[in-house]
Amino acid sequence: MKYISTRGQAPALNFEDVVLTGLATDGGLYVPETLPEFSQEEIASWAGLSYEALALKIISPFVEGEIPEADLKRLIAASYKTSADKGFRHEAIAPLVQTGHNEWVLELFQGPTLAFKDFALQFLGHLLDYVLKKRDQKVVIMGATSGDTGSAAIEGCRDCENVDIFILHPYQKVSDVQRRQMTTVLEDNVHNIALQGNFDDCQNMVKASFADQSFLPEGRQLVAVNSINWARIMAQIVYYFYAGLALGAPHRPVSFSVPTGNFGDIFAGYLAKRMGLPIEQLVIATNSNDILHRCISENDHSKQALVHSLSPSMDIMVSSNFERMLFDLHGRDGNKIGALMETFKSEGSMVLDDAVLAEARALFSSYRVGDDETVDVIRSVFESTEYLLDPHTAIGVQAARQTRRNNSTPMVCLATAHPAKFPEAVKQAGQTSDPALPFHMQDLFTREERYQVIADDLSQVQLFIRENISG
Ligand SMILES: *Cc1c(COP(=O)(O)O)cnc(C)c1O
């Protein structure tokens, strides 16, 4: 399978090279040249498969000709193993829980760091290890995090022999749980940098380093682990099929509501639909950082000031993966996307053509949920079911309830994080004590931490990286 850039100017790459690349050289994002499509009979024949067996069916066509099936099977088994202290804590990997009439929550927080990002990053870690060993190559991962991505990436890569991972977080600006999930991983190849700045400063540091990698030792390159990495999107397609099959697809349709930030997760849902899963409604659920909701509802895709919300993992001004969606909505015309993104960069806004907007509206519903409403939903769902939602998931549930068109179609709300990760919102919803951390993390606050505080200065950060890269 070949992968092409959304801006049409960069060379096409094969799967393994795409995994080792960040942005394409033309500034675009890589997408598969063609999408595999499965027939309804074939999808029906997957009913009852384990998560791992289903993942093998869905991922195989994307890596065809590069990763032999037996190897892929091993990578998947290692990524989605169940265990009480490492790996996933539930035999179903992605279990469904009913929260209302024909309304379900898909628990994507059973992985090691309690957020859905484990689904992609556990797999990416094993995949990188495999590809790099095959090539006898070493790489450096550099990433910025405001919370969930960093810990999931560190957890995914802690055992990778050919990877040094450097994660920057804004000093004293992530929650204690989130920081400790990163800084208590003490493997030699794991390095946490607490940057004396905010999240944007961290991101700028990473961007500048990707743009000019001459600070790295000879033979090393940077690899991106944010959701511009295609392998992350690919791994997320699987759970849409898994939930759909459990609820009767392909014999009947299902709908999904997705708490959305960078548009990676819901883009995987859109791909699942194109690959043959009968998805009736796909709901983009946003918090007050609502650029996508404004885009779908009012054709207003303009940058606005960042709002710090109770759902911090969705606090983004611009959703980077939306470019992949725009590429499809514009007939996969890379020149058009290049021009559109240039306009957006210079003007801070873009307007979609009527036909494009109409197609986007046919594909997606959208809804915005502010902090007060988020807290109300956590409270009311707890009162009616004794089930505790995290604030991100609550936004998805509320958006589903507000936009749902057909009560006879199962509605699946993606539960993207465990409530114990976000005690502040839970407390505001009237819970008197913090939700308990799962058993394997109960000693989190007594574990040893290791991190380096560094000034907001590119040369100091790069010096630290150079000095700490393994030989
Ligand atoms: C990352 C994240 C999201 C947003 O996912 P995107 O793929 O960026 O849209 C939502 N909820 C939680 C808990 C997250 O960690």
Tab-separated table of C-alpha atoms and ligand atoms in Angstrom:
chain	number	residue	atom	x	y	z
A	1	MET	CA	0.000	0.000	0.000
A	2	LYS	CA	1.250	3.467	-0.918
A	3	TYR	CA	0.660	6.612	1.119
A	4	ILE	CA	0.263	10.081	-0.359
A	5	SER	CA	0.385	13.597	1.061
A	6	THR	CA	-2.751	15.710	1.420
A	7	ARG	CA	-0.910	18.546	-0.331
A	8	GLY	CA	0.103	16.533	-3.350
A	9	GLN	CA	3.736	17.672	-3.629
A	10	ALA	CA	5.650	15.176	-1.467
A	11	PRO	CA	6.760	11.748	-2.703
A	12	ALA	CA	4.485	8.771	-2.054
A	13	LEU	CA	5.851	6.476	0.659
A	14	ASN	CA	5.321	2.895	1.722
A	15	PHE	CA	3.859	2.013	5.115
A	16	GLU	CA	7.072	1.655	7.103
A	17	ASP	CA	8.475	4.967	5.885
A	18	VAL	CA	5.218	6.713	6.707
A	19	VAL	CA	5.407	5.409	10.273
A	20	LEU	CA	8.911	6.893	10.621
A	21	THR	CA	7.886	10.265	9.163
A	22	GLY	CA	6.140	13.247	10.719
A	23	LEU	CA	4.619	15.733	8.322
A	24	ALA	CA	5.195	15.221	4.615
A	25	THR	CA	7.873	17.471	3.084
A	26	ASP	CA	5.145	19.661	1.538
A	27	GLY	CA	3.586	20.250	4.966
A	28	GLY	CA	0.722	17.803	4.338
A	29	LEU	CA	-0.330	14.653	6.167
A	30	TYR	CA	-0.036	11.155	4.772
A	31	VAL	CA	-3.121	9.113	3.905
A	32	PRO	CA	-3.465	5.751	2.138
A	33	GLU	CA	-3.685	6.060	-1.631
A	34	THR	CA	-6.706	3.754	-1.658
A	35	LEU	CA	-8.843	2.478	1.203
A	36	PRO	CA	-9.522	-1.209	1.674
A	37	GLU	CA	-13.243	-1.993	1.492
A	38	PHE	CA	-14.855	-5.016	3.083
A	39	SER	CA	-18.109	-6.580	1.894
A	40	GLN	CA	-21.077	-6.911	4.250
A	41	GLU	CA	-20.674	-10.719	4.136
A	42	GLU	CA	-17.047	-10.478	5.142
A	43	ILE	CA	-17.794	-8.089	8.013
A	44	ALA	CA	-20.650	-10.331	9.140
A	45	SER	CA	-18.252	-13.280	9.252
A	46	TRP	CA	-16.153	-11.431	11.870
A	47	ALA	CA	-18.891	-11.471	14.511
A	48	GLY	CA	-17.521	-12.815	17.772
A	49	LEU	CA	-13.843	-12.421	16.883
A	50	SER	CA	-11.517	-11.372	19.691
A	51	TYR	CA	-10.185	-7.816	19.582
A	52	GLU	CA	-6.784	-9.073	18.402
A	53	ALA	CA	-8.236	-11.287	15.676
A	54	LEU	CA	-10.382	-8.429	14.407
A	55	ALA	CA	-7.419	-6.031	14.471
A	56	LEU	CA	-5.494	-8.439	12.258
A	57	LYS	CA	-8.300	-8.437	9.651
A	58	ILE	CA	-8.542	-4.664	9.572
A	59	ILE	CA	-4.857	-3.709	9.709
A	60	SER	CA	-3.546	-6.363	7.283
A	61	PRO	CA	-4.478	-4.575	4.041
A	62	PHE	CA	-2.742	-1.385	5.189
A	63	VAL	CA	0.631	-3.112	5.647
A	64	GLU	CA	0.374	-5.595	2.819
A	65	GLY	CA	3.645	-6.462	1.146
A	66	GLU	CA	5.702	-5.047	4.024
A	67	ILE	CA	4.829	-6.810	7.260
A	68	PRO	CA	4.181	-10.563	6.960
A	69	GLU	CA	0.919	-11.669	8.573
A	70	ALA	CA	2.628	-13.772	11.257
A	71	ASP	CA	4.699	-10.768	12.359
A	72	LEU	CA	1.670	-8.475	12.383
A	73	LYS	CA	-0.182	-11.011	14.483
A	74	ARG	CA	2.625	-10.970	17.063
A	75	LEU	CA	2.699	-7.159	17.131
A	76	ILE	CA	-1.041	-7.000	17.702
A	77	ALA	CA	-0.944	-9.680	20.403
A	78	ALA	CA	1.813	-7.799	22.237
A	79	SER	CA	-0.056	-4.485	21.949
A	80	TYR	CA	-3.424	-5.689	23.233
A	81	LYS	CA	-2.415	-8.221	25.867
A	82	THR	CA	-4.362	-8.279	29.114
A	83	SER	CA	-2.600	-8.102	32.434
A	84	ALA	CA	-3.300	-6.619	35.848
A	85	ASP	CA	-0.292	-4.283	35.983
A	86	LYS	CA	0.776	-3.636	32.375
A	87	GLY	CA	-1.405	-3.813	29.298
A	88	PHE	CA	-5.206	-3.821	29.268
A	89	ARG	CA	-7.241	-4.606	32.348
A	90	HIS	CA	-10.326	-6.022	30.647
A	91	GLU	CA	-10.581	-9.194	28.622
A	92	ALA	CA	-12.773	-7.451	26.044
A	93	ILE	CA	-10.050	-4.749	25.579
A	94	ALA	CA	-12.824	-2.281	24.584
A	95	PRO	CA	-15.918	-3.221	26.635
A	96	LEU	CA	-19.384	-1.693	26.150
A	97	VAL	CA	-21.502	-0.436	29.043
A	98	GLN	CA	-25.129	0.636	28.641
A	99	THR	CA	-25.982	4.110	29.971
A	100	GLY	CA	-29.423	4.744	28.498
A	101	HIS	CA	-32.017	3.499	26.032
A	102	ASN	CA	-30.003	2.007	23.187
A	103	GLU	CA	-27.120	4.223	24.355
A	104	TRP	CA	-23.723	2.714	25.110
A	105	VAL	CA	-20.361	3.823	26.356
A	106	LEU	CA	-17.340	2.178	24.740
A	107	GLU	CA	-14.687	2.036	27.457
A	108	LEU	CA	-11.445	2.880	25.711
A	109	PHE	CA	-9.653	3.574	28.988
A	110	GLN	CA	-8.749	0.040	30.036
A	111	GLY	CA	-5.154	0.438	28.829
A	112	PRO	CA	-2.041	1.210	30.901
A	113	THR	CA	-2.470	5.019	31.017
A	114	LEU	CA	-6.278	5.107	31.338
A	115	ALA	CA	-7.004	6.940	28.068
A	116	PHE	CA	-7.907	5.823	24.559
A	117	LYS	CA	-4.521	6.911	23.248
A	118	ASP	CA	-3.135	3.608	24.532
A	119	PHE	CA	-4.906	1.833	21.663
A	120	ALA	CA	-2.752	3.616	19.133
A	121	LEU	CA	0.446	4.085	21.105
A	122	GLN	CA	0.795	0.560	22.462
A	123	PHE	CA	0.650	-0.596	18.863
A	124	LEU	CA	2.939	2.168	17.577
A	125	GLY	CA	5.599	1.287	20.170
A	126	HIS	CA	5.719	-2.353	19.133
A	127	LEU	CA	5.572	-1.411	15.482
A	128	LEU	CA	8.526	0.994	15.776
A	129	ASP	CA	10.565	-1.585	17.632
A	130	TYR	CA	9.860	-4.120	14.888
A	131	VAL	CA	10.591	-1.821	11.942
A	132	LEU	CA	13.751	-0.380	13.514
A	133	LYS	CA	15.208	-3.769	14.396
A	134	LYS	CA	14.561	-4.949	10.863
A	135	ARG	CA	16.423	-1.910	9.530
A	136	ASP	CA	19.068	-1.857	12.248
A	137	GLN	CA	18.224	1.790	12.844
A	138	LYS	CA	17.749	3.964	15.934
A	139	VAL	CA	15.439	6.973	16.195
A	140	VAL	CA	14.534	9.732	18.600
A	141	ILE	CA	10.936	10.449	19.516
A	142	MET	CA	10.238	14.015	20.482
A	143	GLY	CA	6.784	15.138	21.478
A	144	ALA	CA	4.911	17.808	23.408
A	145	THR	CA	2.056	16.947	25.686
A	146	SER	CA	-0.599	18.678	27.706
A	147	GLY	CA	-1.387	15.346	29.306
A	148	ASP	CA	-2.617	12.087	27.790
A	149	THR	CA	-0.414	11.748	24.713
A	150	GLY	CA	2.868	11.925	26.602
A	151	SER	CA	2.092	9.205	29.094
A	152	ALA	CA	0.621	6.890	26.450
A	153	ALA	CA	3.669	7.421	24.199
A	154	ILE	CA	6.096	6.778	27.051
A	155	GLU	CA	4.211	3.671	28.108
A	156	GLY	CA	4.194	2.463	24.489
A	157	CYS	CA	7.924	3.004	23.969
A	158	ARG	CA	9.490	2.207	27.362
A	159	ASP	CA	10.603	-1.226	26.176
A	160	CYS	CA	11.732	-0.186	22.674
A	161	GLU	CA	15.454	-0.827	22.380
A	162	ASN	CA	15.984	1.391	19.357
A	163	VAL	CA	14.036	4.408	20.551
A	164	ASP	CA	14.988	7.295	22.829
A	165	ILE	CA	11.895	9.196	23.814
A	166	PHE	CA	11.847	12.844	24.968
A	167	ILE	CA	8.505	14.265	26.074
A	168	LEU	CA	8.084	17.937	26.908
A	169	HIS	CA	5.340	19.052	29.244
A	170	PRO	CA	4.706	22.590	30.534
A	171	TYR	CA	6.307	22.835	33.996
A	172	GLN	CA	3.677	22.796	36.765
A	173	LYS	CA	0.848	22.975	34.229
A	174	VAL	CA	-0.239	19.332	33.967
A	175	SER	CA	-2.185	17.490	36.654
A	176	ASP	CA	-0.329	15.441	39.269
A	177	VAL	CA	-1.750	12.183	37.940
A	178	GLN	CA	-0.743	13.044	34.394
A	179	ARG	CA	2.768	14.152	35.360
A	180	ARG	CA	3.414	11.129	37.523
A	181	GLN	CA	2.221	8.755	34.812
A	182	MET	CA	5.121	10.096	32.730
A	183	THR	CA	7.813	10.826	35.264
A	184	THR	CA	7.647	7.575	37.218
A	185	VAL	CA	8.692	5.554	34.173
A	186	LEU	CA	12.392	5.159	34.916
A	187	GLU	CA	13.709	3.224	31.916
A	188	ASP	CA	16.986	4.645	30.571
A	189	ASN	CA	15.484	5.548	27.185
A	190	VAL	CA	12.667	7.647	28.702
A	191	HIS	CA	13.285	11.373	29.285
A	192	ASN	CA	10.780	13.887	30.611
A	193	ILE	CA	11.434	17.567	30.139
A	194	ALA	CA	9.427	20.055	32.222
A	195	LEU	CA	9.679	23.173	30.114
A	196	GLN	CA	9.394	26.545	31.820
A	197	GLY	CA	6.639	27.721	29.501
A	198	ASN	CA	3.160	26.740	28.385
A	199	PHE	CA	1.972	23.970	26.084
A	200	ASP	CA	2.383	26.142	22.976
A	201	ASP	CA	6.021	26.775	23.911
A	202	CYS	CA	6.513	23.006	24.165
A	203	GLN	CA	4.922	22.496	20.788
A	204	ASN	CA	6.984	25.240	19.164
A	205	MET	CA	10.130	23.622	20.524
A	206	VAL	CA	9.141	20.316	18.920
A	207	LYS	CA	8.180	21.950	15.630
A	208	ALA	CA	11.482	23.815	15.404
A	209	SER	CA	13.404	20.633	16.145
A	210	PHE	CA	11.592	18.673	13.433
A	211	ALA	CA	12.238	21.446	10.930
A	212	ASP	CA	15.998	21.451	11.576
A	213	GLN	CA	17.301	18.145	12.913
A	214	SER	CA	20.992	19.001	12.637
A	215	PHE	CA	21.321	18.954	16.450
A	216	LEU	CA	20.952	15.170	16.415
A	217	PRO	CA	23.933	12.845	16.188
A	218	GLU	CA	24.766	11.432	12.743
A	219	GLY	CA	22.287	8.812	11.569
A	220	ARG	CA	19.447	9.690	13.951
A	221	GLN	CA	16.112	11.188	12.961
A	222	LEU	CA	13.044	12.411	14.825
A	223	VAL	CA	9.812	10.418	14.747
A	224	ALA	CA	6.408	11.951	15.542
A	225	VAL	CA	4.025	10.238	17.900
A	226	ASN	CA	1.187	12.752	17.724
A	227	SER	CA	-1.872	11.875	15.713
A	228	ILE	CA	-0.376	13.084	12.462
A	229	ASN	CA	1.342	9.666	12.547
A	230	TRP	CA	-0.758	7.507	10.254
A	231	ALA	CA	-0.275	4.322	12.311
A	232	ARG	CA	-2.185	5.904	15.183
A	233	ILE	CA	-5.262	6.574	13.059
A	234	MET	CA	-5.091	3.118	11.545
A	235	ALA	CA	-5.045	1.351	14.922
A	236	GLN	CA	-8.123	3.304	16.014
A	237	ILE	CA	-10.302	2.051	13.151
A	238	VAL	CA	-10.462	-1.348	14.835
A	239	TYR	CA	-12.605	-0.438	17.824
A	240	TYR	CA	-15.334	1.074	15.658
A	241	PHE	CA	-15.744	-2.304	13.980
A	242	TYR	CA	-15.473	-4.115	17.308
A	243	ALA	CA	-18.271	-2.092	18.906
A	244	GLY	CA	-20.364	-2.169	15.744
A	245	LEU	CA	-20.176	-5.953	15.478
A	246	ALA	CA	-21.070	-6.347	19.150
A	247	LEU	CA	-24.252	-4.320	18.577
A	248	GLY	CA	-25.457	-6.117	15.476
A	249	ALA	CA	-23.615	-4.554	12.538
A	250	PRO	CA	-23.479	-5.055	9.635
A	251	HIS	CA	-27.085	-6.338	9.826
A	252	ARG	CA	-28.114	-3.054	11.384
A	253	PRO	CA	-26.419	0.343	11.485
A	254	VAL	CA	-24.756	1.917	14.516
A	255	SER	CA	-23.950	5.521	15.417
A	256	PHE	CA	-20.956	6.978	17.258
A	257	SER	CA	-20.361	10.116	19.273
A	258	VAL	CA	-16.719	11.118	19.651
A	259	PRO	CA	-15.159	13.627	22.082
A	260	THR	CA	-12.988	15.470	19.608
A	261	GLY	CA	-9.801	17.504	19.790
A	262	ASN	CA	-7.357	16.956	16.953
A	263	PHE	CA	-9.898	14.983	14.886
A	264	GLY	CA	-7.773	11.813	14.899
A	265	ASP	CA	-10.256	9.586	16.677
A	266	ILE	CA	-13.337	10.573	14.711
A	267	PHE	CA	-11.404	10.455	11.454
A	268	ALA	CA	-10.790	6.768	12.191
A	269	GLY	CA	-14.583	6.404	12.546
A	270	TYR	CA	-15.115	8.031	9.176
A	271	LEU	CA	-12.608	5.594	7.653
A	272	ALA	CA	-14.427	2.647	9.261
A	273	LYS	CA	-17.578	3.827	7.528
A	274	ARG	CA	-15.856	4.091	4.155
A	275	MET	CA	-14.403	0.603	4.673
A	276	GLY	CA	-17.879	-0.880	4.965
A	277	LEU	CA	-19.129	-0.503	8.536
A	278	PRO	CA	-22.707	0.819	8.342
A	279	ILE	CA	-22.431	3.966	10.485
A	280	GLU	CA	-25.597	6.036	10.500
A	281	GLN	CA	-24.482	9.087	12.473
A	282	LEU	CA	-21.016	10.337	13.427
A	283	VAL	CA	-21.161	13.061	16.056
A	284	ILE	CA	-18.312	15.524	16.552
A	285	ALA	CA	-18.480	16.476	20.239
A	286	THR	CA	-16.416	19.514	21.229
A	287	ASN	CA	-15.883	21.528	24.396
A	288	SER	CA	-15.710	25.348	24.300
A	289	ASN	CA	-12.794	25.060	21.893
A	290	ASP	CA	-15.347	24.546	19.166
A	291	ILE	CA	-13.709	25.276	15.817
A	292	LEU	CA	-15.082	22.049	14.339
A	293	HIS	CA	-18.597	22.599	15.622
A	294	ARG	CA	-18.550	26.128	14.220
A	295	CYS	CA	-17.232	24.818	10.926
A	296	ILE	CA	-20.000	22.216	10.516
A	297	SER	CA	-22.846	24.333	11.882
A	298	GLU	CA	-21.976	27.818	10.557
A	299	ASN	CA	-19.166	27.344	8.044
A	300	ASP	CA	-16.924	29.278	10.422
A	301	HIS	CA	-13.526	27.585	10.549
A	302	SER	CA	-11.641	30.374	12.283
A	303	LYS	CA	-8.992	30.342	14.970
A	304	GLN	CA	-10.114	31.685	18.328
A	305	ALA	CA	-8.324	32.108	21.642
A	306	LEU	CA	-7.713	28.899	23.557
A	307	VAL	CA	-10.073	28.237	26.464
A	308	HIS	CA	-8.835	26.140	29.389
A	309	SER	CA	-11.670	23.735	30.118
A	310	LEU	CA	-12.448	20.844	32.442
A	311	SER	CA	-11.696	18.542	29.494
A	312	PRO	CA	-8.082	19.595	28.844
A	313	SER	CA	-7.288	16.852	26.330
A	314	MET	CA	-9.696	18.538	23.932
A	315	ASP	CA	-8.322	22.049	24.461
A	316	ILE	CA	-7.039	22.783	20.973
A	317	MET	CA	-7.400	25.786	18.696
A	318	VAL	CA	-6.968	23.972	15.367
A	319	SER	CA	-7.537	20.268	14.662
A	320	SER	CA	-4.590	19.042	12.638
A	321	ASN	CA	-6.245	15.876	11.322
A	322	PHE	CA	-9.145	17.814	9.835
A	323	GLU	CA	-6.841	18.350	6.864
A	324	ARG	CA	-7.151	14.640	6.091
A	325	MET	CA	-10.926	15.040	6.017
A	326	LEU	CA	-10.742	18.174	3.867
A	327	PHE	CA	-8.588	16.249	1.400
A	328	ASP	CA	-11.389	13.716	0.850
A	329	LEU	CA	-14.056	16.425	0.811
A	330	HIS	CA	-12.184	18.181	-2.010
A	331	GLY	CA	-11.927	15.167	-4.288
A	332	ARG	CA	-8.398	14.410	-3.017
A	333	ASP	CA	-7.025	17.424	-4.866
A	334	GLY	CA	-3.700	18.189	-3.156
A	335	ASN	CA	-3.293	21.562	-4.868
A	336	LYS	CA	-6.642	22.735	-3.551
A	337	ILE	CA	-5.737	21.640	-0.029
A	338	GLY	CA	-2.338	23.324	-0.260
A	339	ALA	CA	-4.020	26.611	-1.248
A	340	LEU	CA	-6.739	26.269	1.384
A	341	MET	CA	-4.225	25.635	4.171
A	342	GLU	CA	-2.115	28.581	3.007
A	343	THR	CA	-5.176	30.822	3.281
A	344	PHE	CA	-5.930	29.439	6.698
A	345	LYS	CA	-2.373	30.038	7.826
A	346	SER	CA	-2.261	33.641	6.660
A	347	GLU	CA	-5.834	34.658	7.547
A	348	GLY	CA	-6.602	32.417	10.510
A	349	SER	CA	-9.840	31.287	8.906
A	350	MET	CA	-11.234	29.434	5.922
A	351	VAL	CA	-14.637	29.110	4.285
A	352	LEU	CA	-15.834	25.901	2.663
A	353	ASP	CA	-17.664	25.792	-0.679
A	354	ASP	CA	-21.376	25.010	-0.488
A	355	ALA	CA	-20.973	21.525	-1.941
A	356	VAL	CA	-18.124	20.672	0.428
A	357	LEU	CA	-20.067	21.947	3.404
A	358	ALA	CA	-23.138	19.969	2.363
A	359	GLU	CA	-21.088	16.784	2.160
A	360	ALA	CA	-19.467	17.454	5.535
A	361	ARG	CA	-22.914	17.952	7.054
A	362	ALA	CA	-24.149	14.715	5.530
A	363	LEU	CA	-21.247	12.889	7.168
A	364	PHE	CA	-21.106	14.583	10.583
A	365	SER	CA	-23.363	16.045	13.228
A	366	SER	CA	-21.745	18.356	15.756
A	367	TYR	CA	-22.406	19.815	19.172
A	368	ARG	CA	-20.523	21.960	21.694
A	369	VAL	CA	-20.639	21.308	25.443
A	370	GLY	CA	-19.290	23.905	27.903
A	371	ASP	CA	-17.950	23.207	31.391
A	372	ASP	CA	-21.231	23.749	33.271
A	373	GLU	CA	-23.076	21.368	30.975
A	374	THR	CA	-20.227	18.836	31.264
A	375	VAL	CA	-20.530	18.817	35.034
A	376	ASP	CA	-24.336	18.511	34.827
A	377	VAL	CA	-24.051	15.463	32.589
A	378	ILE	CA	-21.554	13.722	34.874
A	379	ARG	CA	-23.934	14.347	37.757
A	380	SER	CA	-27.128	13.268	36.016
A	381	VAL	CA	-25.652	10.111	34.481
A	382	PHE	CA	-24.273	9.158	37.887
A	383	GLU	CA	-27.636	9.775	39.522
A	384	SER	CA	-29.526	7.645	37.038
A	385	THR	CA	-27.013	4.805	36.584
A	386	GLU	CA	-24.262	5.101	39.251
A	387	TYR	CA	-21.838	5.143	36.341
A	388	LEU	CA	-19.143	7.805	36.586
A	389	LEU	CA	-18.124	9.533	33.335
A	390	ASP	CA	-14.894	11.424	32.844
A	391	PRO	CA	-15.430	14.990	31.518
A	392	HIS	CA	-14.386	14.154	27.932
A	393	THR	CA	-16.763	11.219	27.764
A	394	ALA	CA	-19.539	13.324	29.281
A	395	ILE	CA	-19.214	15.736	26.358
A	396	GLY	CA	-19.653	12.837	23.949
A	397	VAL	CA	-22.714	11.561	25.787
A	398	GLN	CA	-24.352	14.982	25.846
A	399	ALA	CA	-23.608	15.630	22.162
A	400	ALA	CA	-25.124	12.240	21.318
A	401	ARG	CA	-28.285	13.020	23.265
A	402	GLN	CA	-28.677	16.452	21.688
A	403	THR	CA	-28.109	15.453	18.077
A	404	ARG	CA	-29.498	11.928	17.886
A	405	ARG	CA	-31.859	11.409	14.971
A	406	ASN	CA	-32.944	7.787	15.385
A	407	ASN	CA	-33.546	6.084	18.721
A	408	SER	CA	-33.730	2.629	17.181
A	409	THR	CA	-30.082	2.787	16.087
A	410	PRO	CA	-27.602	1.999	18.865
A	411	MET	CA	-25.604	5.085	19.839
A	412	VAL	CA	-22.048	4.392	20.991
A	413	CYS	CA	-20.318	7.144	22.967
A	414	LEU	CA	-16.570	6.742	23.023
A	415	ALA	CA	-15.266	6.873	26.601
A	416	THR	CA	-11.854	8.362	26.002
A	417	ALA	CA	-10.550	8.530	29.579
A	418	HIS	CA	-11.043	7.066	33.048
A	419	PRO	CA	-12.651	9.487	35.548
A	420	ALA	CA	-9.751	9.052	37.992
A	421	LYS	CA	-7.578	11.024	35.571
A	422	PHE	CA	-9.756	14.122	35.938
A	423	PRO	CA	-10.804	14.401	39.585
A	424	GLU	CA	-11.527	18.156	39.356
A	425	ALA	CA	-14.542	17.776	37.062
A	426	VAL	CA	-15.772	14.802	39.022
A	427	LYS	CA	-15.592	16.771	42.251
A	428	GLN	CA	-17.556	19.635	40.701
A	429	ALA	CA	-20.199	17.092	39.733
A	430	GLY	CA	-20.805	16.428	43.404
A	431	GLN	CA	-18.632	13.399	44.114
A	432	THR	CA	-17.302	13.756	47.632
A	433	SER	CA	-14.117	11.754	47.143
A	434	ASP	CA	-11.706	11.437	44.217
A	435	PRO	CA	-12.503	8.447	41.982
A	436	ALA	CA	-10.154	5.580	42.838
A	437	LEU	CA	-7.242	4.853	40.550
A	438	PRO	CA	-7.257	1.297	39.201
A	439	PHE	CA	-5.307	-1.203	41.247
A	440	HIS	CA	-2.083	-1.111	39.191
A	441	MET	CA	-1.759	2.629	39.772
A	442	GLN	CA	-2.679	2.907	43.410
A	443	ASP	CA	0.950	3.464	44.426
A	444	LEU	CA	1.394	6.198	41.779
A	445	PHE	CA	1.864	8.922	44.371
A	446	THR	CA	4.636	7.135	46.203
A	447	ARG	CA	6.671	6.102	43.159
A	448	GLU	CA	10.011	7.734	42.407
A	449	GLU	CA	9.868	10.520	39.801
A	450	ARG	CA	12.514	11.657	37.359
A	451	TYR	CA	12.328	14.737	35.140
A	452	GLN	CA	14.441	17.657	34.073
A	453	VAL	CA	13.279	21.251	34.395
A	454	ILE	CA	14.639	23.275	31.462
A	455	ALA	CA	14.243	26.925	30.469
A	456	ASP	CA	12.131	27.825	27.450
A	457	ASP	CA	15.236	27.895	25.263
A	458	LEU	CA	15.677	25.782	22.163
A	459	SER	CA	19.432	25.329	22.459
A	460	GLN	CA	19.206	24.140	26.065
A	461	VAL	CA	16.517	21.611	25.194
A	462	GLN	CA	18.454	20.333	22.201
A	463	LEU	CA	21.652	20.106	24.238
A	464	PHE	CA	19.831	17.985	26.824
A	465	ILE	CA	18.547	15.689	24.092
A	466	ARG	CA	21.938	15.304	22.447
A	467	GLU	CA	23.608	14.480	25.767
A	468	ASN	CA	21.018	11.903	26.727
A	469	ILE	CA	20.641	9.934	23.523
A	470	SER	CA	21.839	6.354	23.993
A	471	GLY	CA	25.013	5.291	22.210
B	1	LIG	C1	-6.702	13.001	22.905
B	1	LIG	C2	-8.004	12.962	23.614
B	1	LIG	C3	-9.212	13.352	22.986
B	1	LIG	C4	-9.245	13.935	21.589
B	1	LIG	O1	-8.941	12.980	20.591
B	1	LIG	P1	-8.550	13.471	19.109
B	1	LIG	O2	-8.153	12.244	18.386
B	1	LIG	O3	-7.410	14.432	19.276
B	1	LIG	O4	-9.751	14.128	18.521
B	1	LIG	C5	-10.398	13.204	23.697
B	1	LIG	N1	-10.403	12.729	24.959
B	1	LIG	C6	-9.278	12.356	25.591
B	1	LIG	C7	-9.362	11.863	26.991
B	1	LIG	C8	-8.040	12.447	24.944
B	1	LIG	O5	-6.925	12.067	25.592
